Coordinates of C-alpha atoms and ligand atoms in Angstrom, one line a residue:
M1 CA 196.0 137.2 65.8
N2 CA 194.3 133.9 64.9
I3 CA 194.6 132.8 61.2
A4 CA 192.0 130.3 59.9
A5 CA 192.1 128.8 56.4
V6 CA 188.8 127.6 55.0
L7 CA 189.4 124.8 52.5
S8 CA 188.4 121.6 50.9
T9 CA 189.9 119.7 48.1
K10 CA 186.5 119.6 46.3
G11 CA 184.4 122.4 45.0
G12 CA 181.1 123.7 46.4
P13 CA 180.7 122.5 50.0
G14 CA 180.3 126.1 51.3
K15 CA 183.7 127.5 51.9
T16 CA 182.9 131.0 50.8
T17 CA 179.5 131.0 52.6
V18 CA 181.2 129.8 55.8
T19 CA 184.0 132.4 55.5
A20 CA 181.6 135.2 54.8
S21 CA 179.3 134.2 57.6
L22 CA 182.0 133.6 60.3
G23 CA 183.8 136.8 59.2
A24 CA 180.7 139.0 59.5
F25 CA 179.6 137.5 62.9
C26 CA 183.1 138.0 64.3
A27 CA 183.2 141.6 63.0
D28 CA 179.8 142.3 64.5
S29 CA 181.1 140.9 67.8
G30 CA 183.8 143.6 67.7
L31 CA 186.7 141.5 66.4
R32 CA 189.0 143.2 63.9
T33 CA 188.6 140.7 61.1
L34 CA 190.4 140.4 57.8
L35 CA 189.1 138.3 54.9
I36 CA 191.6 137.1 52.3
D37 CA 190.2 135.8 49.0
L38 CA 192.7 133.4 47.5
D39 CA 190.1 131.9 45.1
N40 CA 190.7 133.2 41.6
Q41 CA 187.0 133.0 41.1
P42 CA 186.3 136.0 43.4
S43 CA 183.1 135.1 45.1
L44 CA 184.2 136.2 48.6
S45 CA 185.4 139.5 47.2
S46 CA 182.0 140.4 45.9
F47 CA 180.0 138.9 48.8
Y48 CA 179.6 142.1 50.7
A49 CA 179.5 145.6 49.2
L50 CA 182.7 147.6 49.7
A51 CA 182.9 151.0 51.5
H52 CA 186.4 151.4 50.1
E53 CA 188.2 149.5 47.4
A54 CA 192.0 149.3 47.5
P55 CA 193.8 149.5 44.2
G56 CA 195.5 146.1 44.7
G57 CA 194.6 142.8 46.2
V58 CA 196.0 139.3 46.7
F59 CA 198.1 139.5 43.5
E60 CA 200.1 142.4 44.9
L61 CA 200.3 140.8 48.3
I62 CA 201.6 137.4 47.1
A63 CA 203.5 138.3 43.9
H64 CA 205.1 141.5 45.2
N65 CA 205.1 141.0 49.0
E66 CA 203.0 144.2 49.2
T67 CA 201.7 144.7 52.7
R68 CA 201.0 148.5 52.7
Y69 CA 197.4 148.8 53.8
E70 CA 196.6 151.7 51.4
Q71 CA 197.6 149.4 48.5
I72 CA 195.8 146.2 49.3
L73 CA 193.3 146.6 52.1
S74 CA 189.6 147.1 51.1
Q75 CA 186.9 147.8 53.6
T76 CA 183.5 146.1 53.4
C77 CA 180.3 147.9 54.4
I78 CA 180.4 145.9 57.6
P79 CA 182.3 147.7 60.4
N80 CA 185.5 145.8 61.5
L81 CA 185.5 143.7 58.3
S82 CA 188.3 144.3 55.9
L83 CA 189.1 142.4 52.7
I84 CA 192.1 141.6 50.5
H85 CA 190.3 141.0 47.3
S86 CA 191.0 138.4 44.6
N87 CA 192.6 139.9 41.5
D88 CA 194.3 137.0 39.7
P89 CA 191.8 135.8 37.1
F90 CA 194.4 133.9 35.1
N91 CA 195.9 132.1 38.1
Q92 CA 199.3 133.6 37.5
L93 CA 200.0 133.3 41.2
G94 CA 199.9 129.5 41.0
T95 CA 202.7 129.5 38.3
L96 CA 204.7 132.1 40.1
L97 CA 204.6 130.3 43.5
L98 CA 205.6 127.0 41.9
H99 CA 208.8 128.6 40.7
A100 CA 209.5 130.6 43.9
A101 CA 211.9 129.1 46.5
D102 CA 209.6 130.2 49.3
G103 CA 206.3 129.3 47.3
R104 CA 204.3 127.4 49.9
L105 CA 205.6 129.5 52.8
R106 CA 205.1 133.0 51.3
L107 CA 201.8 133.8 53.0
K108 CA 203.0 132.5 56.3
N109 CA 205.9 134.9 56.1
L110 CA 203.7 137.8 55.2
M111 CA 201.1 137.4 57.9
P112 CA 203.0 139.1 60.7
A113 CA 202.5 142.4 58.8
F114 CA 198.8 142.3 59.9
A115 CA 199.2 141.1 63.5
A116 CA 199.0 144.5 65.2
D117 CA 195.8 145.5 63.5
F118 CA 193.7 142.3 63.3
D119 CA 192.4 139.7 65.7
L120 CA 191.3 137.2 63.1
V121 CA 192.2 136.4 59.5
L122 CA 189.9 134.2 57.5
I123 CA 191.3 132.9 54.2
D124 CA 189.0 131.5 51.5
T125 CA 190.5 129.2 49.0
Q126 CA 189.7 127.5 45.7
G127 CA 187.9 124.1 45.7
A128 CA 190.8 122.1 44.3
R129 CA 194.2 121.0 45.3
S130 CA 196.7 123.7 44.4
I131 CA 199.8 125.4 45.6
L132 CA 197.7 128.3 46.8
L133 CA 195.6 126.0 48.9
E134 CA 198.7 124.5 50.4
M135 CA 200.2 127.9 51.0
A136 CA 197.0 129.0 52.8
L137 CA 197.0 125.8 55.0
L138 CA 200.6 126.3 56.0
S139 CA 200.0 130.0 57.0
A140 CA 197.1 129.1 59.3
D141 CA 196.7 128.3 63.0
M142 CA 193.6 126.2 62.1
A143 CA 191.9 124.9 59.1
I144 CA 188.1 124.8 58.7
S145 CA 186.6 122.4 56.2
P146 CA 182.9 122.5 55.4
I147 CA 181.6 119.2 54.2
T148 CA 178.2 118.2 52.8
P149 CA 176.4 115.4 54.7
D150 CA 176.8 112.3 52.7
M151 CA 179.2 109.4 53.2
L152 CA 180.6 109.2 49.7
T153 CA 181.7 112.8 49.8
A154 CA 183.0 112.3 53.3
R155 CA 185.2 109.3 52.3
E156 CA 186.5 111.2 49.3
F157 CA 187.2 114.3 51.4
H158 CA 188.9 112.1 54.0
R159 CA 191.3 110.6 51.4
G160 CA 192.0 114.0 49.9
M161 CA 192.7 115.6 53.2
L162 CA 194.9 112.8 54.5
Q163 CA 196.9 113.0 51.3
L164 CA 197.2 116.8 51.5
Y165 CA 198.4 116.6 55.1
R166 CA 200.8 113.7 54.3
D167 CA 202.3 115.6 51.4
L168 CA 203.0 118.7 53.4
Q169 CA 204.6 116.8 56.3
P170 CA 208.2 117.3 55.1
L171 CA 207.8 121.1 55.4
A172 CA 207.5 120.7 59.2
A173 CA 211.3 120.6 59.2
L174 CA 211.2 124.2 57.9
G175 CA 208.9 125.3 60.7
A176 CA 205.7 125.1 58.6
R177 CA 203.4 122.7 60.3
T178 CA 199.9 121.7 59.1
P179 CA 197.3 123.1 61.6
P180 CA 194.4 121.2 63.2
L181 CA 191.5 120.6 60.9
N182 CA 188.0 121.4 62.0
V183 CA 185.4 119.6 59.9
V184 CA 182.0 121.3 59.8
I185 CA 178.9 119.7 58.3
N186 CA 177.2 122.2 56.0
K187 CA 173.9 122.1 54.1
L188 CA 172.2 119.6 56.4
D189 CA 168.7 119.3 55.1
A190 CA 165.4 118.7 56.9
T191 CA 165.2 115.1 55.6
R192 CA 168.4 113.9 57.2
D193 CA 169.0 112.8 60.8
A194 CA 171.6 115.2 62.0
R195 CA 172.7 113.0 64.8
L196 CA 173.2 109.9 62.7
I197 CA 175.1 111.7 59.9
H198 CA 177.2 113.4 62.4
Q199 CA 178.1 110.2 64.2
S200 CA 179.0 108.3 61.0
L201 CA 181.1 111.2 59.7
A202 CA 182.9 111.5 63.1
E203 CA 183.8 107.8 62.7
T204 CA 185.2 108.4 59.3
F205 CA 187.5 111.0 60.7
A206 CA 188.4 109.2 64.0
D207 CA 191.7 107.9 62.6
H208 CA 192.8 111.3 61.2
P209 CA 195.6 112.5 63.5
Q210 CA 194.6 116.2 63.2
A211 CA 191.0 116.3 62.2
R212 CA 188.1 117.0 64.5
M213 CA 184.4 116.9 63.6
R214 CA 182.7 119.9 65.1
H215 CA 179.5 119.5 67.0
T216 CA 177.7 122.5 65.3
T217 CA 176.1 121.7 62.0
L218 CA 174.9 124.3 59.5
P219 CA 171.5 123.6 58.0
A220 CA 170.6 124.0 54.4
A221 CA 168.8 127.2 54.8
V222 CA 167.4 129.9 52.5
S223 CA 169.1 132.5 54.7
F224 CA 172.6 131.4 53.6
R225 CA 171.6 131.7 49.9
R226 CA 169.9 135.1 50.5
A227 CA 173.0 136.3 52.3
A228 CA 175.0 135.9 49.1
T229 CA 172.3 137.4 46.9
E230 CA 171.6 140.4 49.1
G231 CA 175.1 140.9 50.5
I232 CA 173.8 140.8 54.1
P233 CA 175.3 138.4 56.7
A234 CA 173.1 135.4 57.3
H235 CA 173.0 136.1 61.1
R236 CA 171.6 139.6 60.4
L237 CA 169.0 138.3 58.0
E238 CA 167.7 135.6 60.3
Y239 CA 167.7 135.8 64.0
R240 CA 164.1 135.3 65.0
V241 CA 162.6 131.9 64.6
P242 CA 159.1 131.8 63.0
S243 CA 156.8 130.1 65.5
N244 CA 156.1 127.1 63.2
R245 CA 159.8 126.2 62.8
Q246 CA 162.0 124.1 65.0
A247 CA 165.4 124.5 63.1
P248 CA 167.7 127.0 64.7
T249 CA 168.2 130.4 63.1
A250 CA 171.3 131.4 61.1
F251 CA 172.2 133.6 64.0
K252 CA 172.2 130.7 66.5
V253 CA 174.2 128.3 64.4
I254 CA 176.8 130.8 63.3
K255 CA 177.2 132.0 66.9
A256 CA 177.5 128.4 68.1
L257 CA 180.1 127.7 65.4
C258 CA 182.1 130.8 66.4
L259 CA 182.0 129.7 70.1
E260 CA 183.2 126.3 69.2
L261 CA 186.0 127.4 66.9
F262 CA 187.2 130.4 68.8
P263 CA 186.5 129.8 72.5
E264 CA 189.0 132.5 73.4
W265 CA 186.5 135.2 72.3
R266 CA 183.5 133.6 74.1
V267 CA 182.7 136.8 76.0
K268 CA 182.5 138.9 72.9
F269 CA 180.3 136.4 71.1
E270 CA 178.0 136.0 74.1
A271 CA 177.6 139.7 74.2
L272 CA 176.2 139.8 70.7
T273 CA 172.5 139.0 71.1
E274 CA 169.4 138.9 69.0
E275 CA 168.0 142.0 70.9
Q276 CA 171.1 144.0 70.0
L277 CA 170.8 143.0 66.3
S278 CA 167.2 144.1 66.2
L279 CA 168.2 147.5 67.4
R280 CA 171.2 147.8 65.1
H281 CA 169.6 146.3 61.9
P282 CA 165.8 146.5 62.2
A283 CA 165.4 146.5 58.4
S284 CA 167.1 143.2 57.9
I285 CA 164.8 141.0 60.0
R286 CA 162.9 138.6 57.8
P287 CA 162.0 135.1 58.8
S288 CA 163.5 132.5 56.6
T289 CA 163.0 128.8 56.1
M290 CA 165.1 125.7 56.2
E291 CA 165.5 124.2 52.7
G292 CA 163.3 121.1 52.3
A293 CA 161.2 122.0 55.3
S294 CA 157.6 123.1 55.0
K295 CA 157.0 126.8 55.7
Ligands
LIG1 N1 174.1 126.2 54.6 C1 173.7 126.5 53.3 N2 172.4 126.5 53.0 C2 171.9 126.7 51.8 N3 172.8 127.0 50.7 C3 174.1 127.0 51.0 C4 174.6 126.8 52.3 N4 176.0 126.9 52.2 C5 176.3 127.2 50.9 N5 175.1 127.3 50.2 C6 175.0 127.5 48.8 O1 175.8 126.5 48.1 C7 176.4 127.1 46.9 C8 177.9 126.8 47.1 O2 178.4 127.5 48.3 P1 179.8 128.3 48.3 O3 180.0 129.1 47.1 O4 179.9 128.9 49.6 O5 180.8 127.0 48.2 P2 182.3 126.9 47.9 O6 182.8 125.8 48.7 O7 182.9 128.3 48.3 O8 182.4 126.7 46.4 P3 183.7 126.8 45.4 O9 184.5 125.5 45.7 O10 183.1 126.8 44.0 O11 184.4 128.0 45.8 C9 176.1 128.6 46.9 O12 175.0 128.8 46.1 C10 175.6 128.9 48.4 O13 174.7 129.9 48.5
LIG2 MG1 184.1 129.6 47.1

């Protein structure tokens, strides 16, 4: 089982969008995928409709060490995509974890309970430094950080991440190591030169011991917004390119990102094609546009 925490120390770069998009693509590729919504503003929990809603969620998981599936595991309407929903609106978990001896290590210690039934766990987090974010990072095999393409944000992000990684260093002695960090540019608009932005951001991260800029960039595209509004994965909404557009489809970029982040499942990802989707979900095909681009 591979565990990926999606995080950033700032709000709004697209953590929930990336988590929901990767999760649905992996599930459609046949991977048994579990989403955990650790953000107390439960955007991921309501991204896709549920086929079954469990009585409990992350509160029971973290506060009571509850791992019985019938208590905490909801099923989304997407086959292979399960969810542990957010149900801690008053952020009681933060206070509880600060006072627990195993606070930052609790999720890491709970994850083996899911190992037999899931291939991939994706954890969405809140966009601010908190004990929950630290706990998510320490439970993960890899971190994924979406970042918007401007240098000021990048420098701030770099400082925040360096500090976060530095602060957690002492826990390595307890067996909790910070995982490699995959930085992904999100919301790249049509007015920016992807190559130049990518290059300068890569230089910003060159001195970070664990960070790696990923080659795949996600465009600012209407399909990602529509995915949230309609509760349909972006790759199902948009997999055919309108003839007057050059930007890649949501399907292409999410597939490329999955291939880059999880190369061990290359065969499964390669097997999911546009043709298959058109047979499986004919109703969801609608051409979309890149934001800032002419239609
Ligand atoms: N690639 C994209 N193209 C267009 N819109 C996007 C893209 N990625 C995210 N968005 C939009 O940006 C907004 C913020 O995205 P999202 O909620 O995923 O960010 P977040 O990092 O989870 O925020 P928070 O820190 O508040 O949890 C949403 O309206 C979302 O639809
Ligand atoms: Mg979010």
